[in-house]
Amino acid sequence: MKIDKTTKRWIRNEADEKAAFAGCRVDESRGQFVIDWAKENLVLWEGECAGQPLIATDWQYDCAIRLFGWVRKSDRWKREIRRFREALIGKPKKNKKSPTVAWWMLYLLDGDGEPGQNCYTAAKDGQQAMIVQEHAIKMVQGSPTLGQYMRINKTDKSITVDETNSK
């Protein structure tokens, strides 16, 4: 099987190479859409970047392209779907991991366009998971667009999009 130039550029390891030979490919525009969606819809709420749009750093850009850009054909769904359903990303402290996970969770709730999404945060403990959820809530509250149709339940700290029945 011939591997296209874009996919070759994103092959980082043996698993990527095997995936490419098995028919997966990289569609950078899909990953770029996620990056642009964040810049257009999300506002950071703490630190030196508080009040500014979320603009992907180098590592966030790389992860977003890999997570959302790698696709494969699905006979079941009759379209291309993402290669990855899960990710484990390790970065040292203070590298904006929590806002990044909140970004991807909000994107899956809204930007992906799939109805009935259920997104969950998992961490080594409930406190860490709540930090991610707090980022997501604050991003919705600070967004001129998302705040109009995403509903925040203050009791259980959930975010709901009634239009798509996503939570």
PDB file of C-alpha atoms in Angstrom:
ATOM      1  CA  MET A   1       0.000   0.000   0.000  1.00  0.00           C
ATOM      2  CA  LYS A   2       1.287   3.440  -0.922  1.00  0.00           C
ATOM      3  CA  ILE A   3       1.557   5.952   1.933  1.00  0.00           C
ATOM      4  CA  ASP A   4       0.902   9.596   1.065  1.00  0.00           C
ATOM      5  CA  LYS A   5       3.378  12.380   1.827  1.00  0.00           C
ATOM      6  CA  THR A   6       1.367  13.929   4.660  1.00  0.00           C
ATOM      7  CA  THR A   7       0.980  10.623   6.469  1.00  0.00           C
ATOM      8  CA  LYS A   8       4.721   9.886   6.062  1.00  0.00           C
ATOM      9  CA  ARG A   9       5.451  13.208   7.796  1.00  0.00           C
ATOM     10  CA  TRP A  10       3.366  12.158  10.820  1.00  0.00           C
ATOM     11  CA  ILE A  11       4.753   8.651  11.270  1.00  0.00           C
ATOM     12  CA  ARG A  12       6.534   8.730  14.630  1.00  0.00           C
ATOM     13  CA  ASN A  13       6.884   5.073  15.561  1.00  0.00           C
ATOM     14  CA  GLU A  14       6.357   1.475  14.470  1.00  0.00           C
ATOM     15  CA  ALA A  15       2.651   1.560  15.428  1.00  0.00           C
ATOM     16  CA  ASP A  16       2.095   4.559  13.132  1.00  0.00           C
ATOM     17  CA  GLU A  17       3.903   2.775  10.316  1.00  0.00           C
ATOM     18  CA  LYS A  18       1.769  -0.354  10.782  1.00  0.00           C
ATOM     19  CA  ALA A  19      -1.389   1.767  10.885  1.00  0.00           C
ATOM     20  CA  ALA A  20      -0.422   3.523   7.655  1.00  0.00           C
ATOM     21  CA  PHE A  21       0.218   0.206   5.911  1.00  0.00           C
ATOM     22  CA  ALA A  22      -3.155  -1.008   7.218  1.00  0.00           C
ATOM     23  CA  GLY A  23      -4.931   1.909   5.532  1.00  0.00           C
ATOM     24  CA  CYS A  24      -4.857   4.715   8.086  1.00  0.00           C
ATOM     25  CA  ARG A  25      -3.838   8.147   6.894  1.00  0.00           C
ATOM     26  CA  VAL A  26      -3.351  11.635   8.309  1.00  0.00           C
ATOM     27  CA  ASP A  27      -5.785  14.356   7.308  1.00  0.00           C
ATOM     28  CA  GLU A  28      -4.128  17.478   8.715  1.00  0.00           C
ATOM     29  CA  SER A  29      -7.216  19.571   7.966  1.00  0.00           C
ATOM     30  CA  ARG A  30      -9.221  17.552  10.507  1.00  0.00           C
ATOM     31  CA  GLY A  31      -6.634  18.217  13.207  1.00  0.00           C
ATOM     32  CA  GLN A  32      -6.327  21.847  12.157  1.00  0.00           C
ATOM     33  CA  PHE A  33     -10.106  22.218  12.481  1.00  0.00           C
ATOM     34  CA  VAL A  34      -9.840  21.233  16.167  1.00  0.00           C
ATOM     35  CA  ILE A  35      -7.021  23.753  16.693  1.00  0.00           C
ATOM     36  CA  ASP A  36      -8.957  26.533  14.935  1.00  0.00           C
ATOM     37  CA  TRP A  37     -12.133  25.648  16.856  1.00  0.00           C
ATOM     38  CA  ALA A  38     -10.270  26.204  20.135  1.00  0.00           C
ATOM     39  CA  LYS A  39      -8.889  29.556  19.011  1.00  0.00           C
ATOM     40  CA  GLU A  40     -12.352  30.718  17.909  1.00  0.00           C
ATOM     41  CA  ASN A  41     -14.367  29.399  20.870  1.00  0.00           C
ATOM     42  CA  LEU A  42     -12.227  29.010  23.976  1.00  0.00           C
ATOM     43  CA  VAL A  43     -10.873  31.631  26.332  1.00  0.00           C
ATOM     44  CA  LEU A  44      -8.276  30.808  28.968  1.00  0.00           C
ATOM     45  CA  TRP A  45      -9.225  31.900  32.469  1.00  0.00           C
ATOM     46  CA  GLU A  46      -6.108  31.749  34.648  1.00  0.00           C
ATOM     47  CA  GLY A  47      -2.436  32.663  34.644  1.00  0.00           C
ATOM     48  CA  GLU A  48      -0.636  35.046  32.336  1.00  0.00           C
ATOM     49  CA  CYS A  49      -2.922  34.131  29.407  1.00  0.00           C
ATOM     50  CA  ALA A  50      -6.209  34.736  31.258  1.00  0.00           C
ATOM     51  CA  GLY A  51      -8.797  36.300  28.977  1.00  0.00           C
ATOM     52  CA  GLN A  52      -6.951  35.304  25.812  1.00  0.00           C
ATOM     53  CA  PRO A  53      -8.046  32.753  23.204  1.00  0.00           C
ATOM     54  CA  LEU A  54      -6.621  29.260  23.509  1.00  0.00           C
ATOM     55  CA  ILE A  55      -3.833  29.133  20.947  1.00  0.00           C
ATOM     56  CA  ALA A  56      -2.148  25.734  20.699  1.00  0.00           C
ATOM     57  CA  THR A  57       1.467  25.415  21.785  1.00  0.00           C
ATOM     58  CA  ASP A  58       3.796  23.139  19.822  1.00  0.00           C
ATOM     59  CA  TRP A  59       3.008  20.023  21.879  1.00  0.00           C
ATOM     60  CA  GLN A  60      -0.742  20.745  21.846  1.00  0.00           C
ATOM     61  CA  TYR A  61      -0.620  21.217  18.076  1.00  0.00           C
ATOM     62  CA  ASP A  62       1.236  17.939  17.607  1.00  0.00           C
ATOM     63  CA  CYS A  63      -1.181  16.025  19.856  1.00  0.00           C
ATOM     64  CA  ALA A  64      -4.282  17.550  18.244  1.00  0.00           C
ATOM     65  CA  ILE A  65      -3.119  16.677  14.734  1.00  0.00           C
ATOM     66  CA  ARG A  66      -2.257  13.134  15.821  1.00  0.00           C
ATOM     67  CA  LEU A  67      -5.431  12.517  17.831  1.00  0.00           C
ATOM     68  CA  PHE A  68      -7.906  14.084  15.442  1.00  0.00           C
ATOM     69  CA  GLY A  69      -6.057  13.883  12.120  1.00  0.00           C
ATOM     70  CA  TRP A  70      -5.225  10.171  11.954  1.00  0.00           C
ATOM     71  CA  VAL A  71      -8.229   8.514  10.264  1.00  0.00           C
ATOM     72  CA  ARG A  72      -9.244   5.214   8.731  1.00  0.00           C
ATOM     73  CA  LYS A  73     -12.134   4.010   6.623  1.00  0.00           C
ATOM     74  CA  SER A  74     -14.930   2.317   8.512  1.00  0.00           C
ATOM     75  CA  ASP A  75     -17.150  -0.223   6.790  1.00  0.00           C
ATOM     76  CA  ARG A  76     -19.531  -0.035   9.720  1.00  0.00           C
ATOM     77  CA  TRP A  77     -19.979   3.752   9.602  1.00  0.00           C
ATOM     78  CA  LYS A  78     -19.424   4.113   5.831  1.00  0.00           C
ATOM     79  CA  ARG A  79     -17.026   7.022   6.341  1.00  0.00           C
ATOM     80  CA  GLU A  80     -13.627   7.850   7.753  1.00  0.00           C
ATOM     81  CA  ILE A  81     -13.330   7.749  11.516  1.00  0.00           C
ATOM     82  CA  ARG A  82     -10.548   8.692  13.917  1.00  0.00           C
ATOM     83  CA  ARG A  83      -7.830   6.130  14.480  1.00  0.00           C
ATOM     84  CA  PHE A  84      -7.545   6.901  18.179  1.00  0.00           C
ATOM     85  CA  ARG A  85     -10.315   6.491  20.745  1.00  0.00           C
ATOM     86  CA  GLU A  86      -8.054   6.917  23.773  1.00  0.00           C
ATOM     87  CA  ALA A  87      -4.853   8.770  24.551  1.00  0.00           C
ATOM     88  CA  LEU A  88      -2.334   8.803  27.356  1.00  0.00           C
ATOM     89  CA  ILE A  89      -0.255  11.954  27.220  1.00  0.00           C
ATOM     90  CA  GLY A  90       2.593  12.571  29.620  1.00  0.00           C
ATOM     91  CA  LYS A  91       3.963  16.060  30.171  1.00  0.00           C
ATOM     92  CA  PRO A  92       5.676  17.627  33.200  1.00  0.00           C
ATOM     93  CA  LYS A  93       3.731  19.869  35.575  1.00  0.00           C
ATOM     94  CA  LYS A  94       2.637  23.336  34.422  1.00  0.00           C
ATOM     95  CA  ASN A  95       2.432  22.489  30.712  1.00  0.00           C
ATOM     96  CA  LYS A  96      -1.300  23.252  30.369  1.00  0.00           C
ATOM     97  CA  LYS A  97      -2.447  19.623  30.392  1.00  0.00           C
ATOM     98  CA  SER A  98      -5.709  20.350  32.233  1.00  0.00           C
ATOM     99  CA  PRO A  99      -6.848  23.130  29.874  1.00  0.00           C
ATOM    100  CA  THR A 100      -5.869  20.917  26.944  1.00  0.00           C
ATOM    101  CA  VAL A 101      -8.021  18.017  28.116  1.00  0.00           C
ATOM    102  CA  ALA A 102     -10.875  20.475  28.815  1.00  0.00           C
ATOM    103  CA  TRP A 103     -10.464  21.831  25.260  1.00  0.00           C
ATOM    104  CA  TRP A 104     -10.684  18.385  23.685  1.00  0.00           C
ATOM    105  CA  MET A 105     -13.648  17.433  25.857  1.00  0.00           C
ATOM    106  CA  LEU A 106     -15.548  20.599  24.870  1.00  0.00           C
ATOM    107  CA  TYR A 107     -14.640  20.034  21.229  1.00  0.00           C
ATOM    108  CA  LEU A 108     -16.057  16.508  21.366  1.00  0.00           C
ATOM    109  CA  LEU A 109     -19.233  17.837  22.987  1.00  0.00           C
ATOM    110  CA  ASP A 110     -19.731  20.528  20.361  1.00  0.00           C
ATOM    111  CA  GLY A 111     -17.280  20.881  17.492  1.00  0.00           C
ATOM    112  CA  ASP A 112     -17.253  17.244  16.432  1.00  0.00           C
ATOM    113  CA  GLY A 113     -20.913  17.433  15.438  1.00  0.00           C
ATOM    114  CA  GLU A 114     -21.801  13.975  16.723  1.00  0.00           C
ATOM    115  CA  PRO A 115     -25.041  13.801  18.718  1.00  0.00           C
ATOM    116  CA  GLY A 116     -25.249  12.001  22.042  1.00  0.00           C
ATOM    117  CA  GLN A 117     -21.619  12.466  23.064  1.00  0.00           C
ATOM    118  CA  ASN A 118     -20.726  11.488  26.617  1.00  0.00           C
ATOM    119  CA  CYS A 119     -17.347  12.791  27.760  1.00  0.00           C
ATOM    120  CA  TYR A 120     -15.767  11.856  31.066  1.00  0.00           C
ATOM    121  CA  THR A 121     -12.635  12.995  32.834  1.00  0.00           C
ATOM    122  CA  ALA A 122     -10.527  10.412  34.614  1.00  0.00           C
ATOM    123  CA  ALA A 123      -7.455  11.056  36.699  1.00  0.00           C
ATOM    124  CA  LYS A 124      -5.442   9.564  39.530  1.00  0.00           C
ATOM    125  CA  ASP A 125      -7.993  11.059  41.923  1.00  0.00           C
ATOM    126  CA  GLY A 126     -11.259  12.993  41.921  1.00  0.00           C
ATOM    127  CA  GLN A 127      -9.497  16.252  42.744  1.00  0.00           C
ATOM    128  CA  GLN A 128      -7.406  16.127  39.572  1.00  0.00           C
ATOM    129  CA  ALA A 129     -10.442  15.222  37.455  1.00  0.00           C
ATOM    130  CA  MET A 130     -12.310  18.177  38.982  1.00  0.00           C
ATOM    131  CA  ILE A 131      -9.473  20.526  37.967  1.00  0.00           C
ATOM    132  CA  VAL A 132     -10.059  19.545  34.330  1.00  0.00           C
ATOM    133  CA  GLN A 133     -13.815  19.939  34.734  1.00  0.00           C
ATOM    134  CA  GLU A 134     -13.321  23.374  36.313  1.00  0.00           C
ATOM    135  CA  HIS A 135     -11.264  24.435  33.300  1.00  0.00           C
ATOM    136  CA  ALA A 136     -14.036  23.269  30.984  1.00  0.00           C
ATOM    137  CA  ILE A 137     -16.713  25.112  32.975  1.00  0.00           C
ATOM    138  CA  LYS A 138     -14.699  28.343  33.098  1.00  0.00           C
ATOM    139  CA  MET A 139     -13.982  28.084  29.356  1.00  0.00           C
ATOM    140  CA  VAL A 140     -17.710  27.774  28.638  1.00  0.00           C
ATOM    141  CA  GLN A 141     -18.502  30.698  30.935  1.00  0.00           C
ATOM    142  CA  GLY A 142     -15.833  32.833  29.258  1.00  0.00           C
ATOM    143  CA  SER A 143     -16.801  31.945  25.703  1.00  0.00           C
ATOM    144  CA  PRO A 144     -19.095  34.347  23.849  1.00  0.00           C
ATOM    145  CA  THR A 145     -20.321  31.451  21.701  1.00  0.00           C
ATOM    146  CA  LEU A 146     -20.348  28.298  23.860  1.00  0.00           C
ATOM    147  CA  GLY A 147     -21.933  30.051  26.817  1.00  0.00           C
ATOM    148  CA  GLN A 148     -25.041  30.683  24.724  1.00  0.00           C
ATOM    149  CA  TYR A 149     -26.021  27.031  24.345  1.00  0.00           C
ATOM    150  CA  MET A 150     -23.960  24.920  26.734  1.00  0.00           C
ATOM    151  CA  ARG A 151     -25.703  24.504  30.065  1.00  0.00           C
ATOM    152  CA  ILE A 152     -23.690  24.109  33.272  1.00  0.00           C
ATOM    153  CA  ASN A 153     -25.225  22.185  36.163  1.00  0.00           C
ATOM    154  CA  LYS A 154     -23.652  23.715  39.266  1.00  0.00           C
ATOM    155  CA  THR A 155     -24.699  20.790  41.475  1.00  0.00           C
ATOM    156  CA  ASP A 156     -22.874  17.996  39.657  1.00  0.00           C
ATOM    157  CA  LYS A 157     -20.507  20.240  37.641  1.00  0.00           C
ATOM    158  CA  SER A 158     -21.684  18.773  34.340  1.00  0.00           C
ATOM    159  CA  ILE A 159     -21.916  20.523  30.981  1.00  0.00           C
ATOM    160  CA  THR A 160     -24.811  19.732  28.683  1.00  0.00           C
ATOM    161  CA  VAL A 161     -25.543  20.577  25.062  1.00  0.00           C
ATOM    162  CA  ASP A 162     -29.303  20.090  24.789  1.00  0.00           C
ATOM    163  CA  GLU A 163     -29.321  20.514  21.011  1.00  0.00           C
ATOM    164  CA  THR A 164     -27.195  17.401  20.486  1.00  0.00           C
ATOM    165  CA  ASN A 165     -28.131  15.584  23.696  1.00  0.00           C
ATOM    166  CA  SER A 166     -24.467  15.548  24.716  1.00  0.00           C
ATOM    167  CA  LYS A 167     -23.015  15.711  28.212  1.00  0.00           C
TER     168      LYS A 167
END
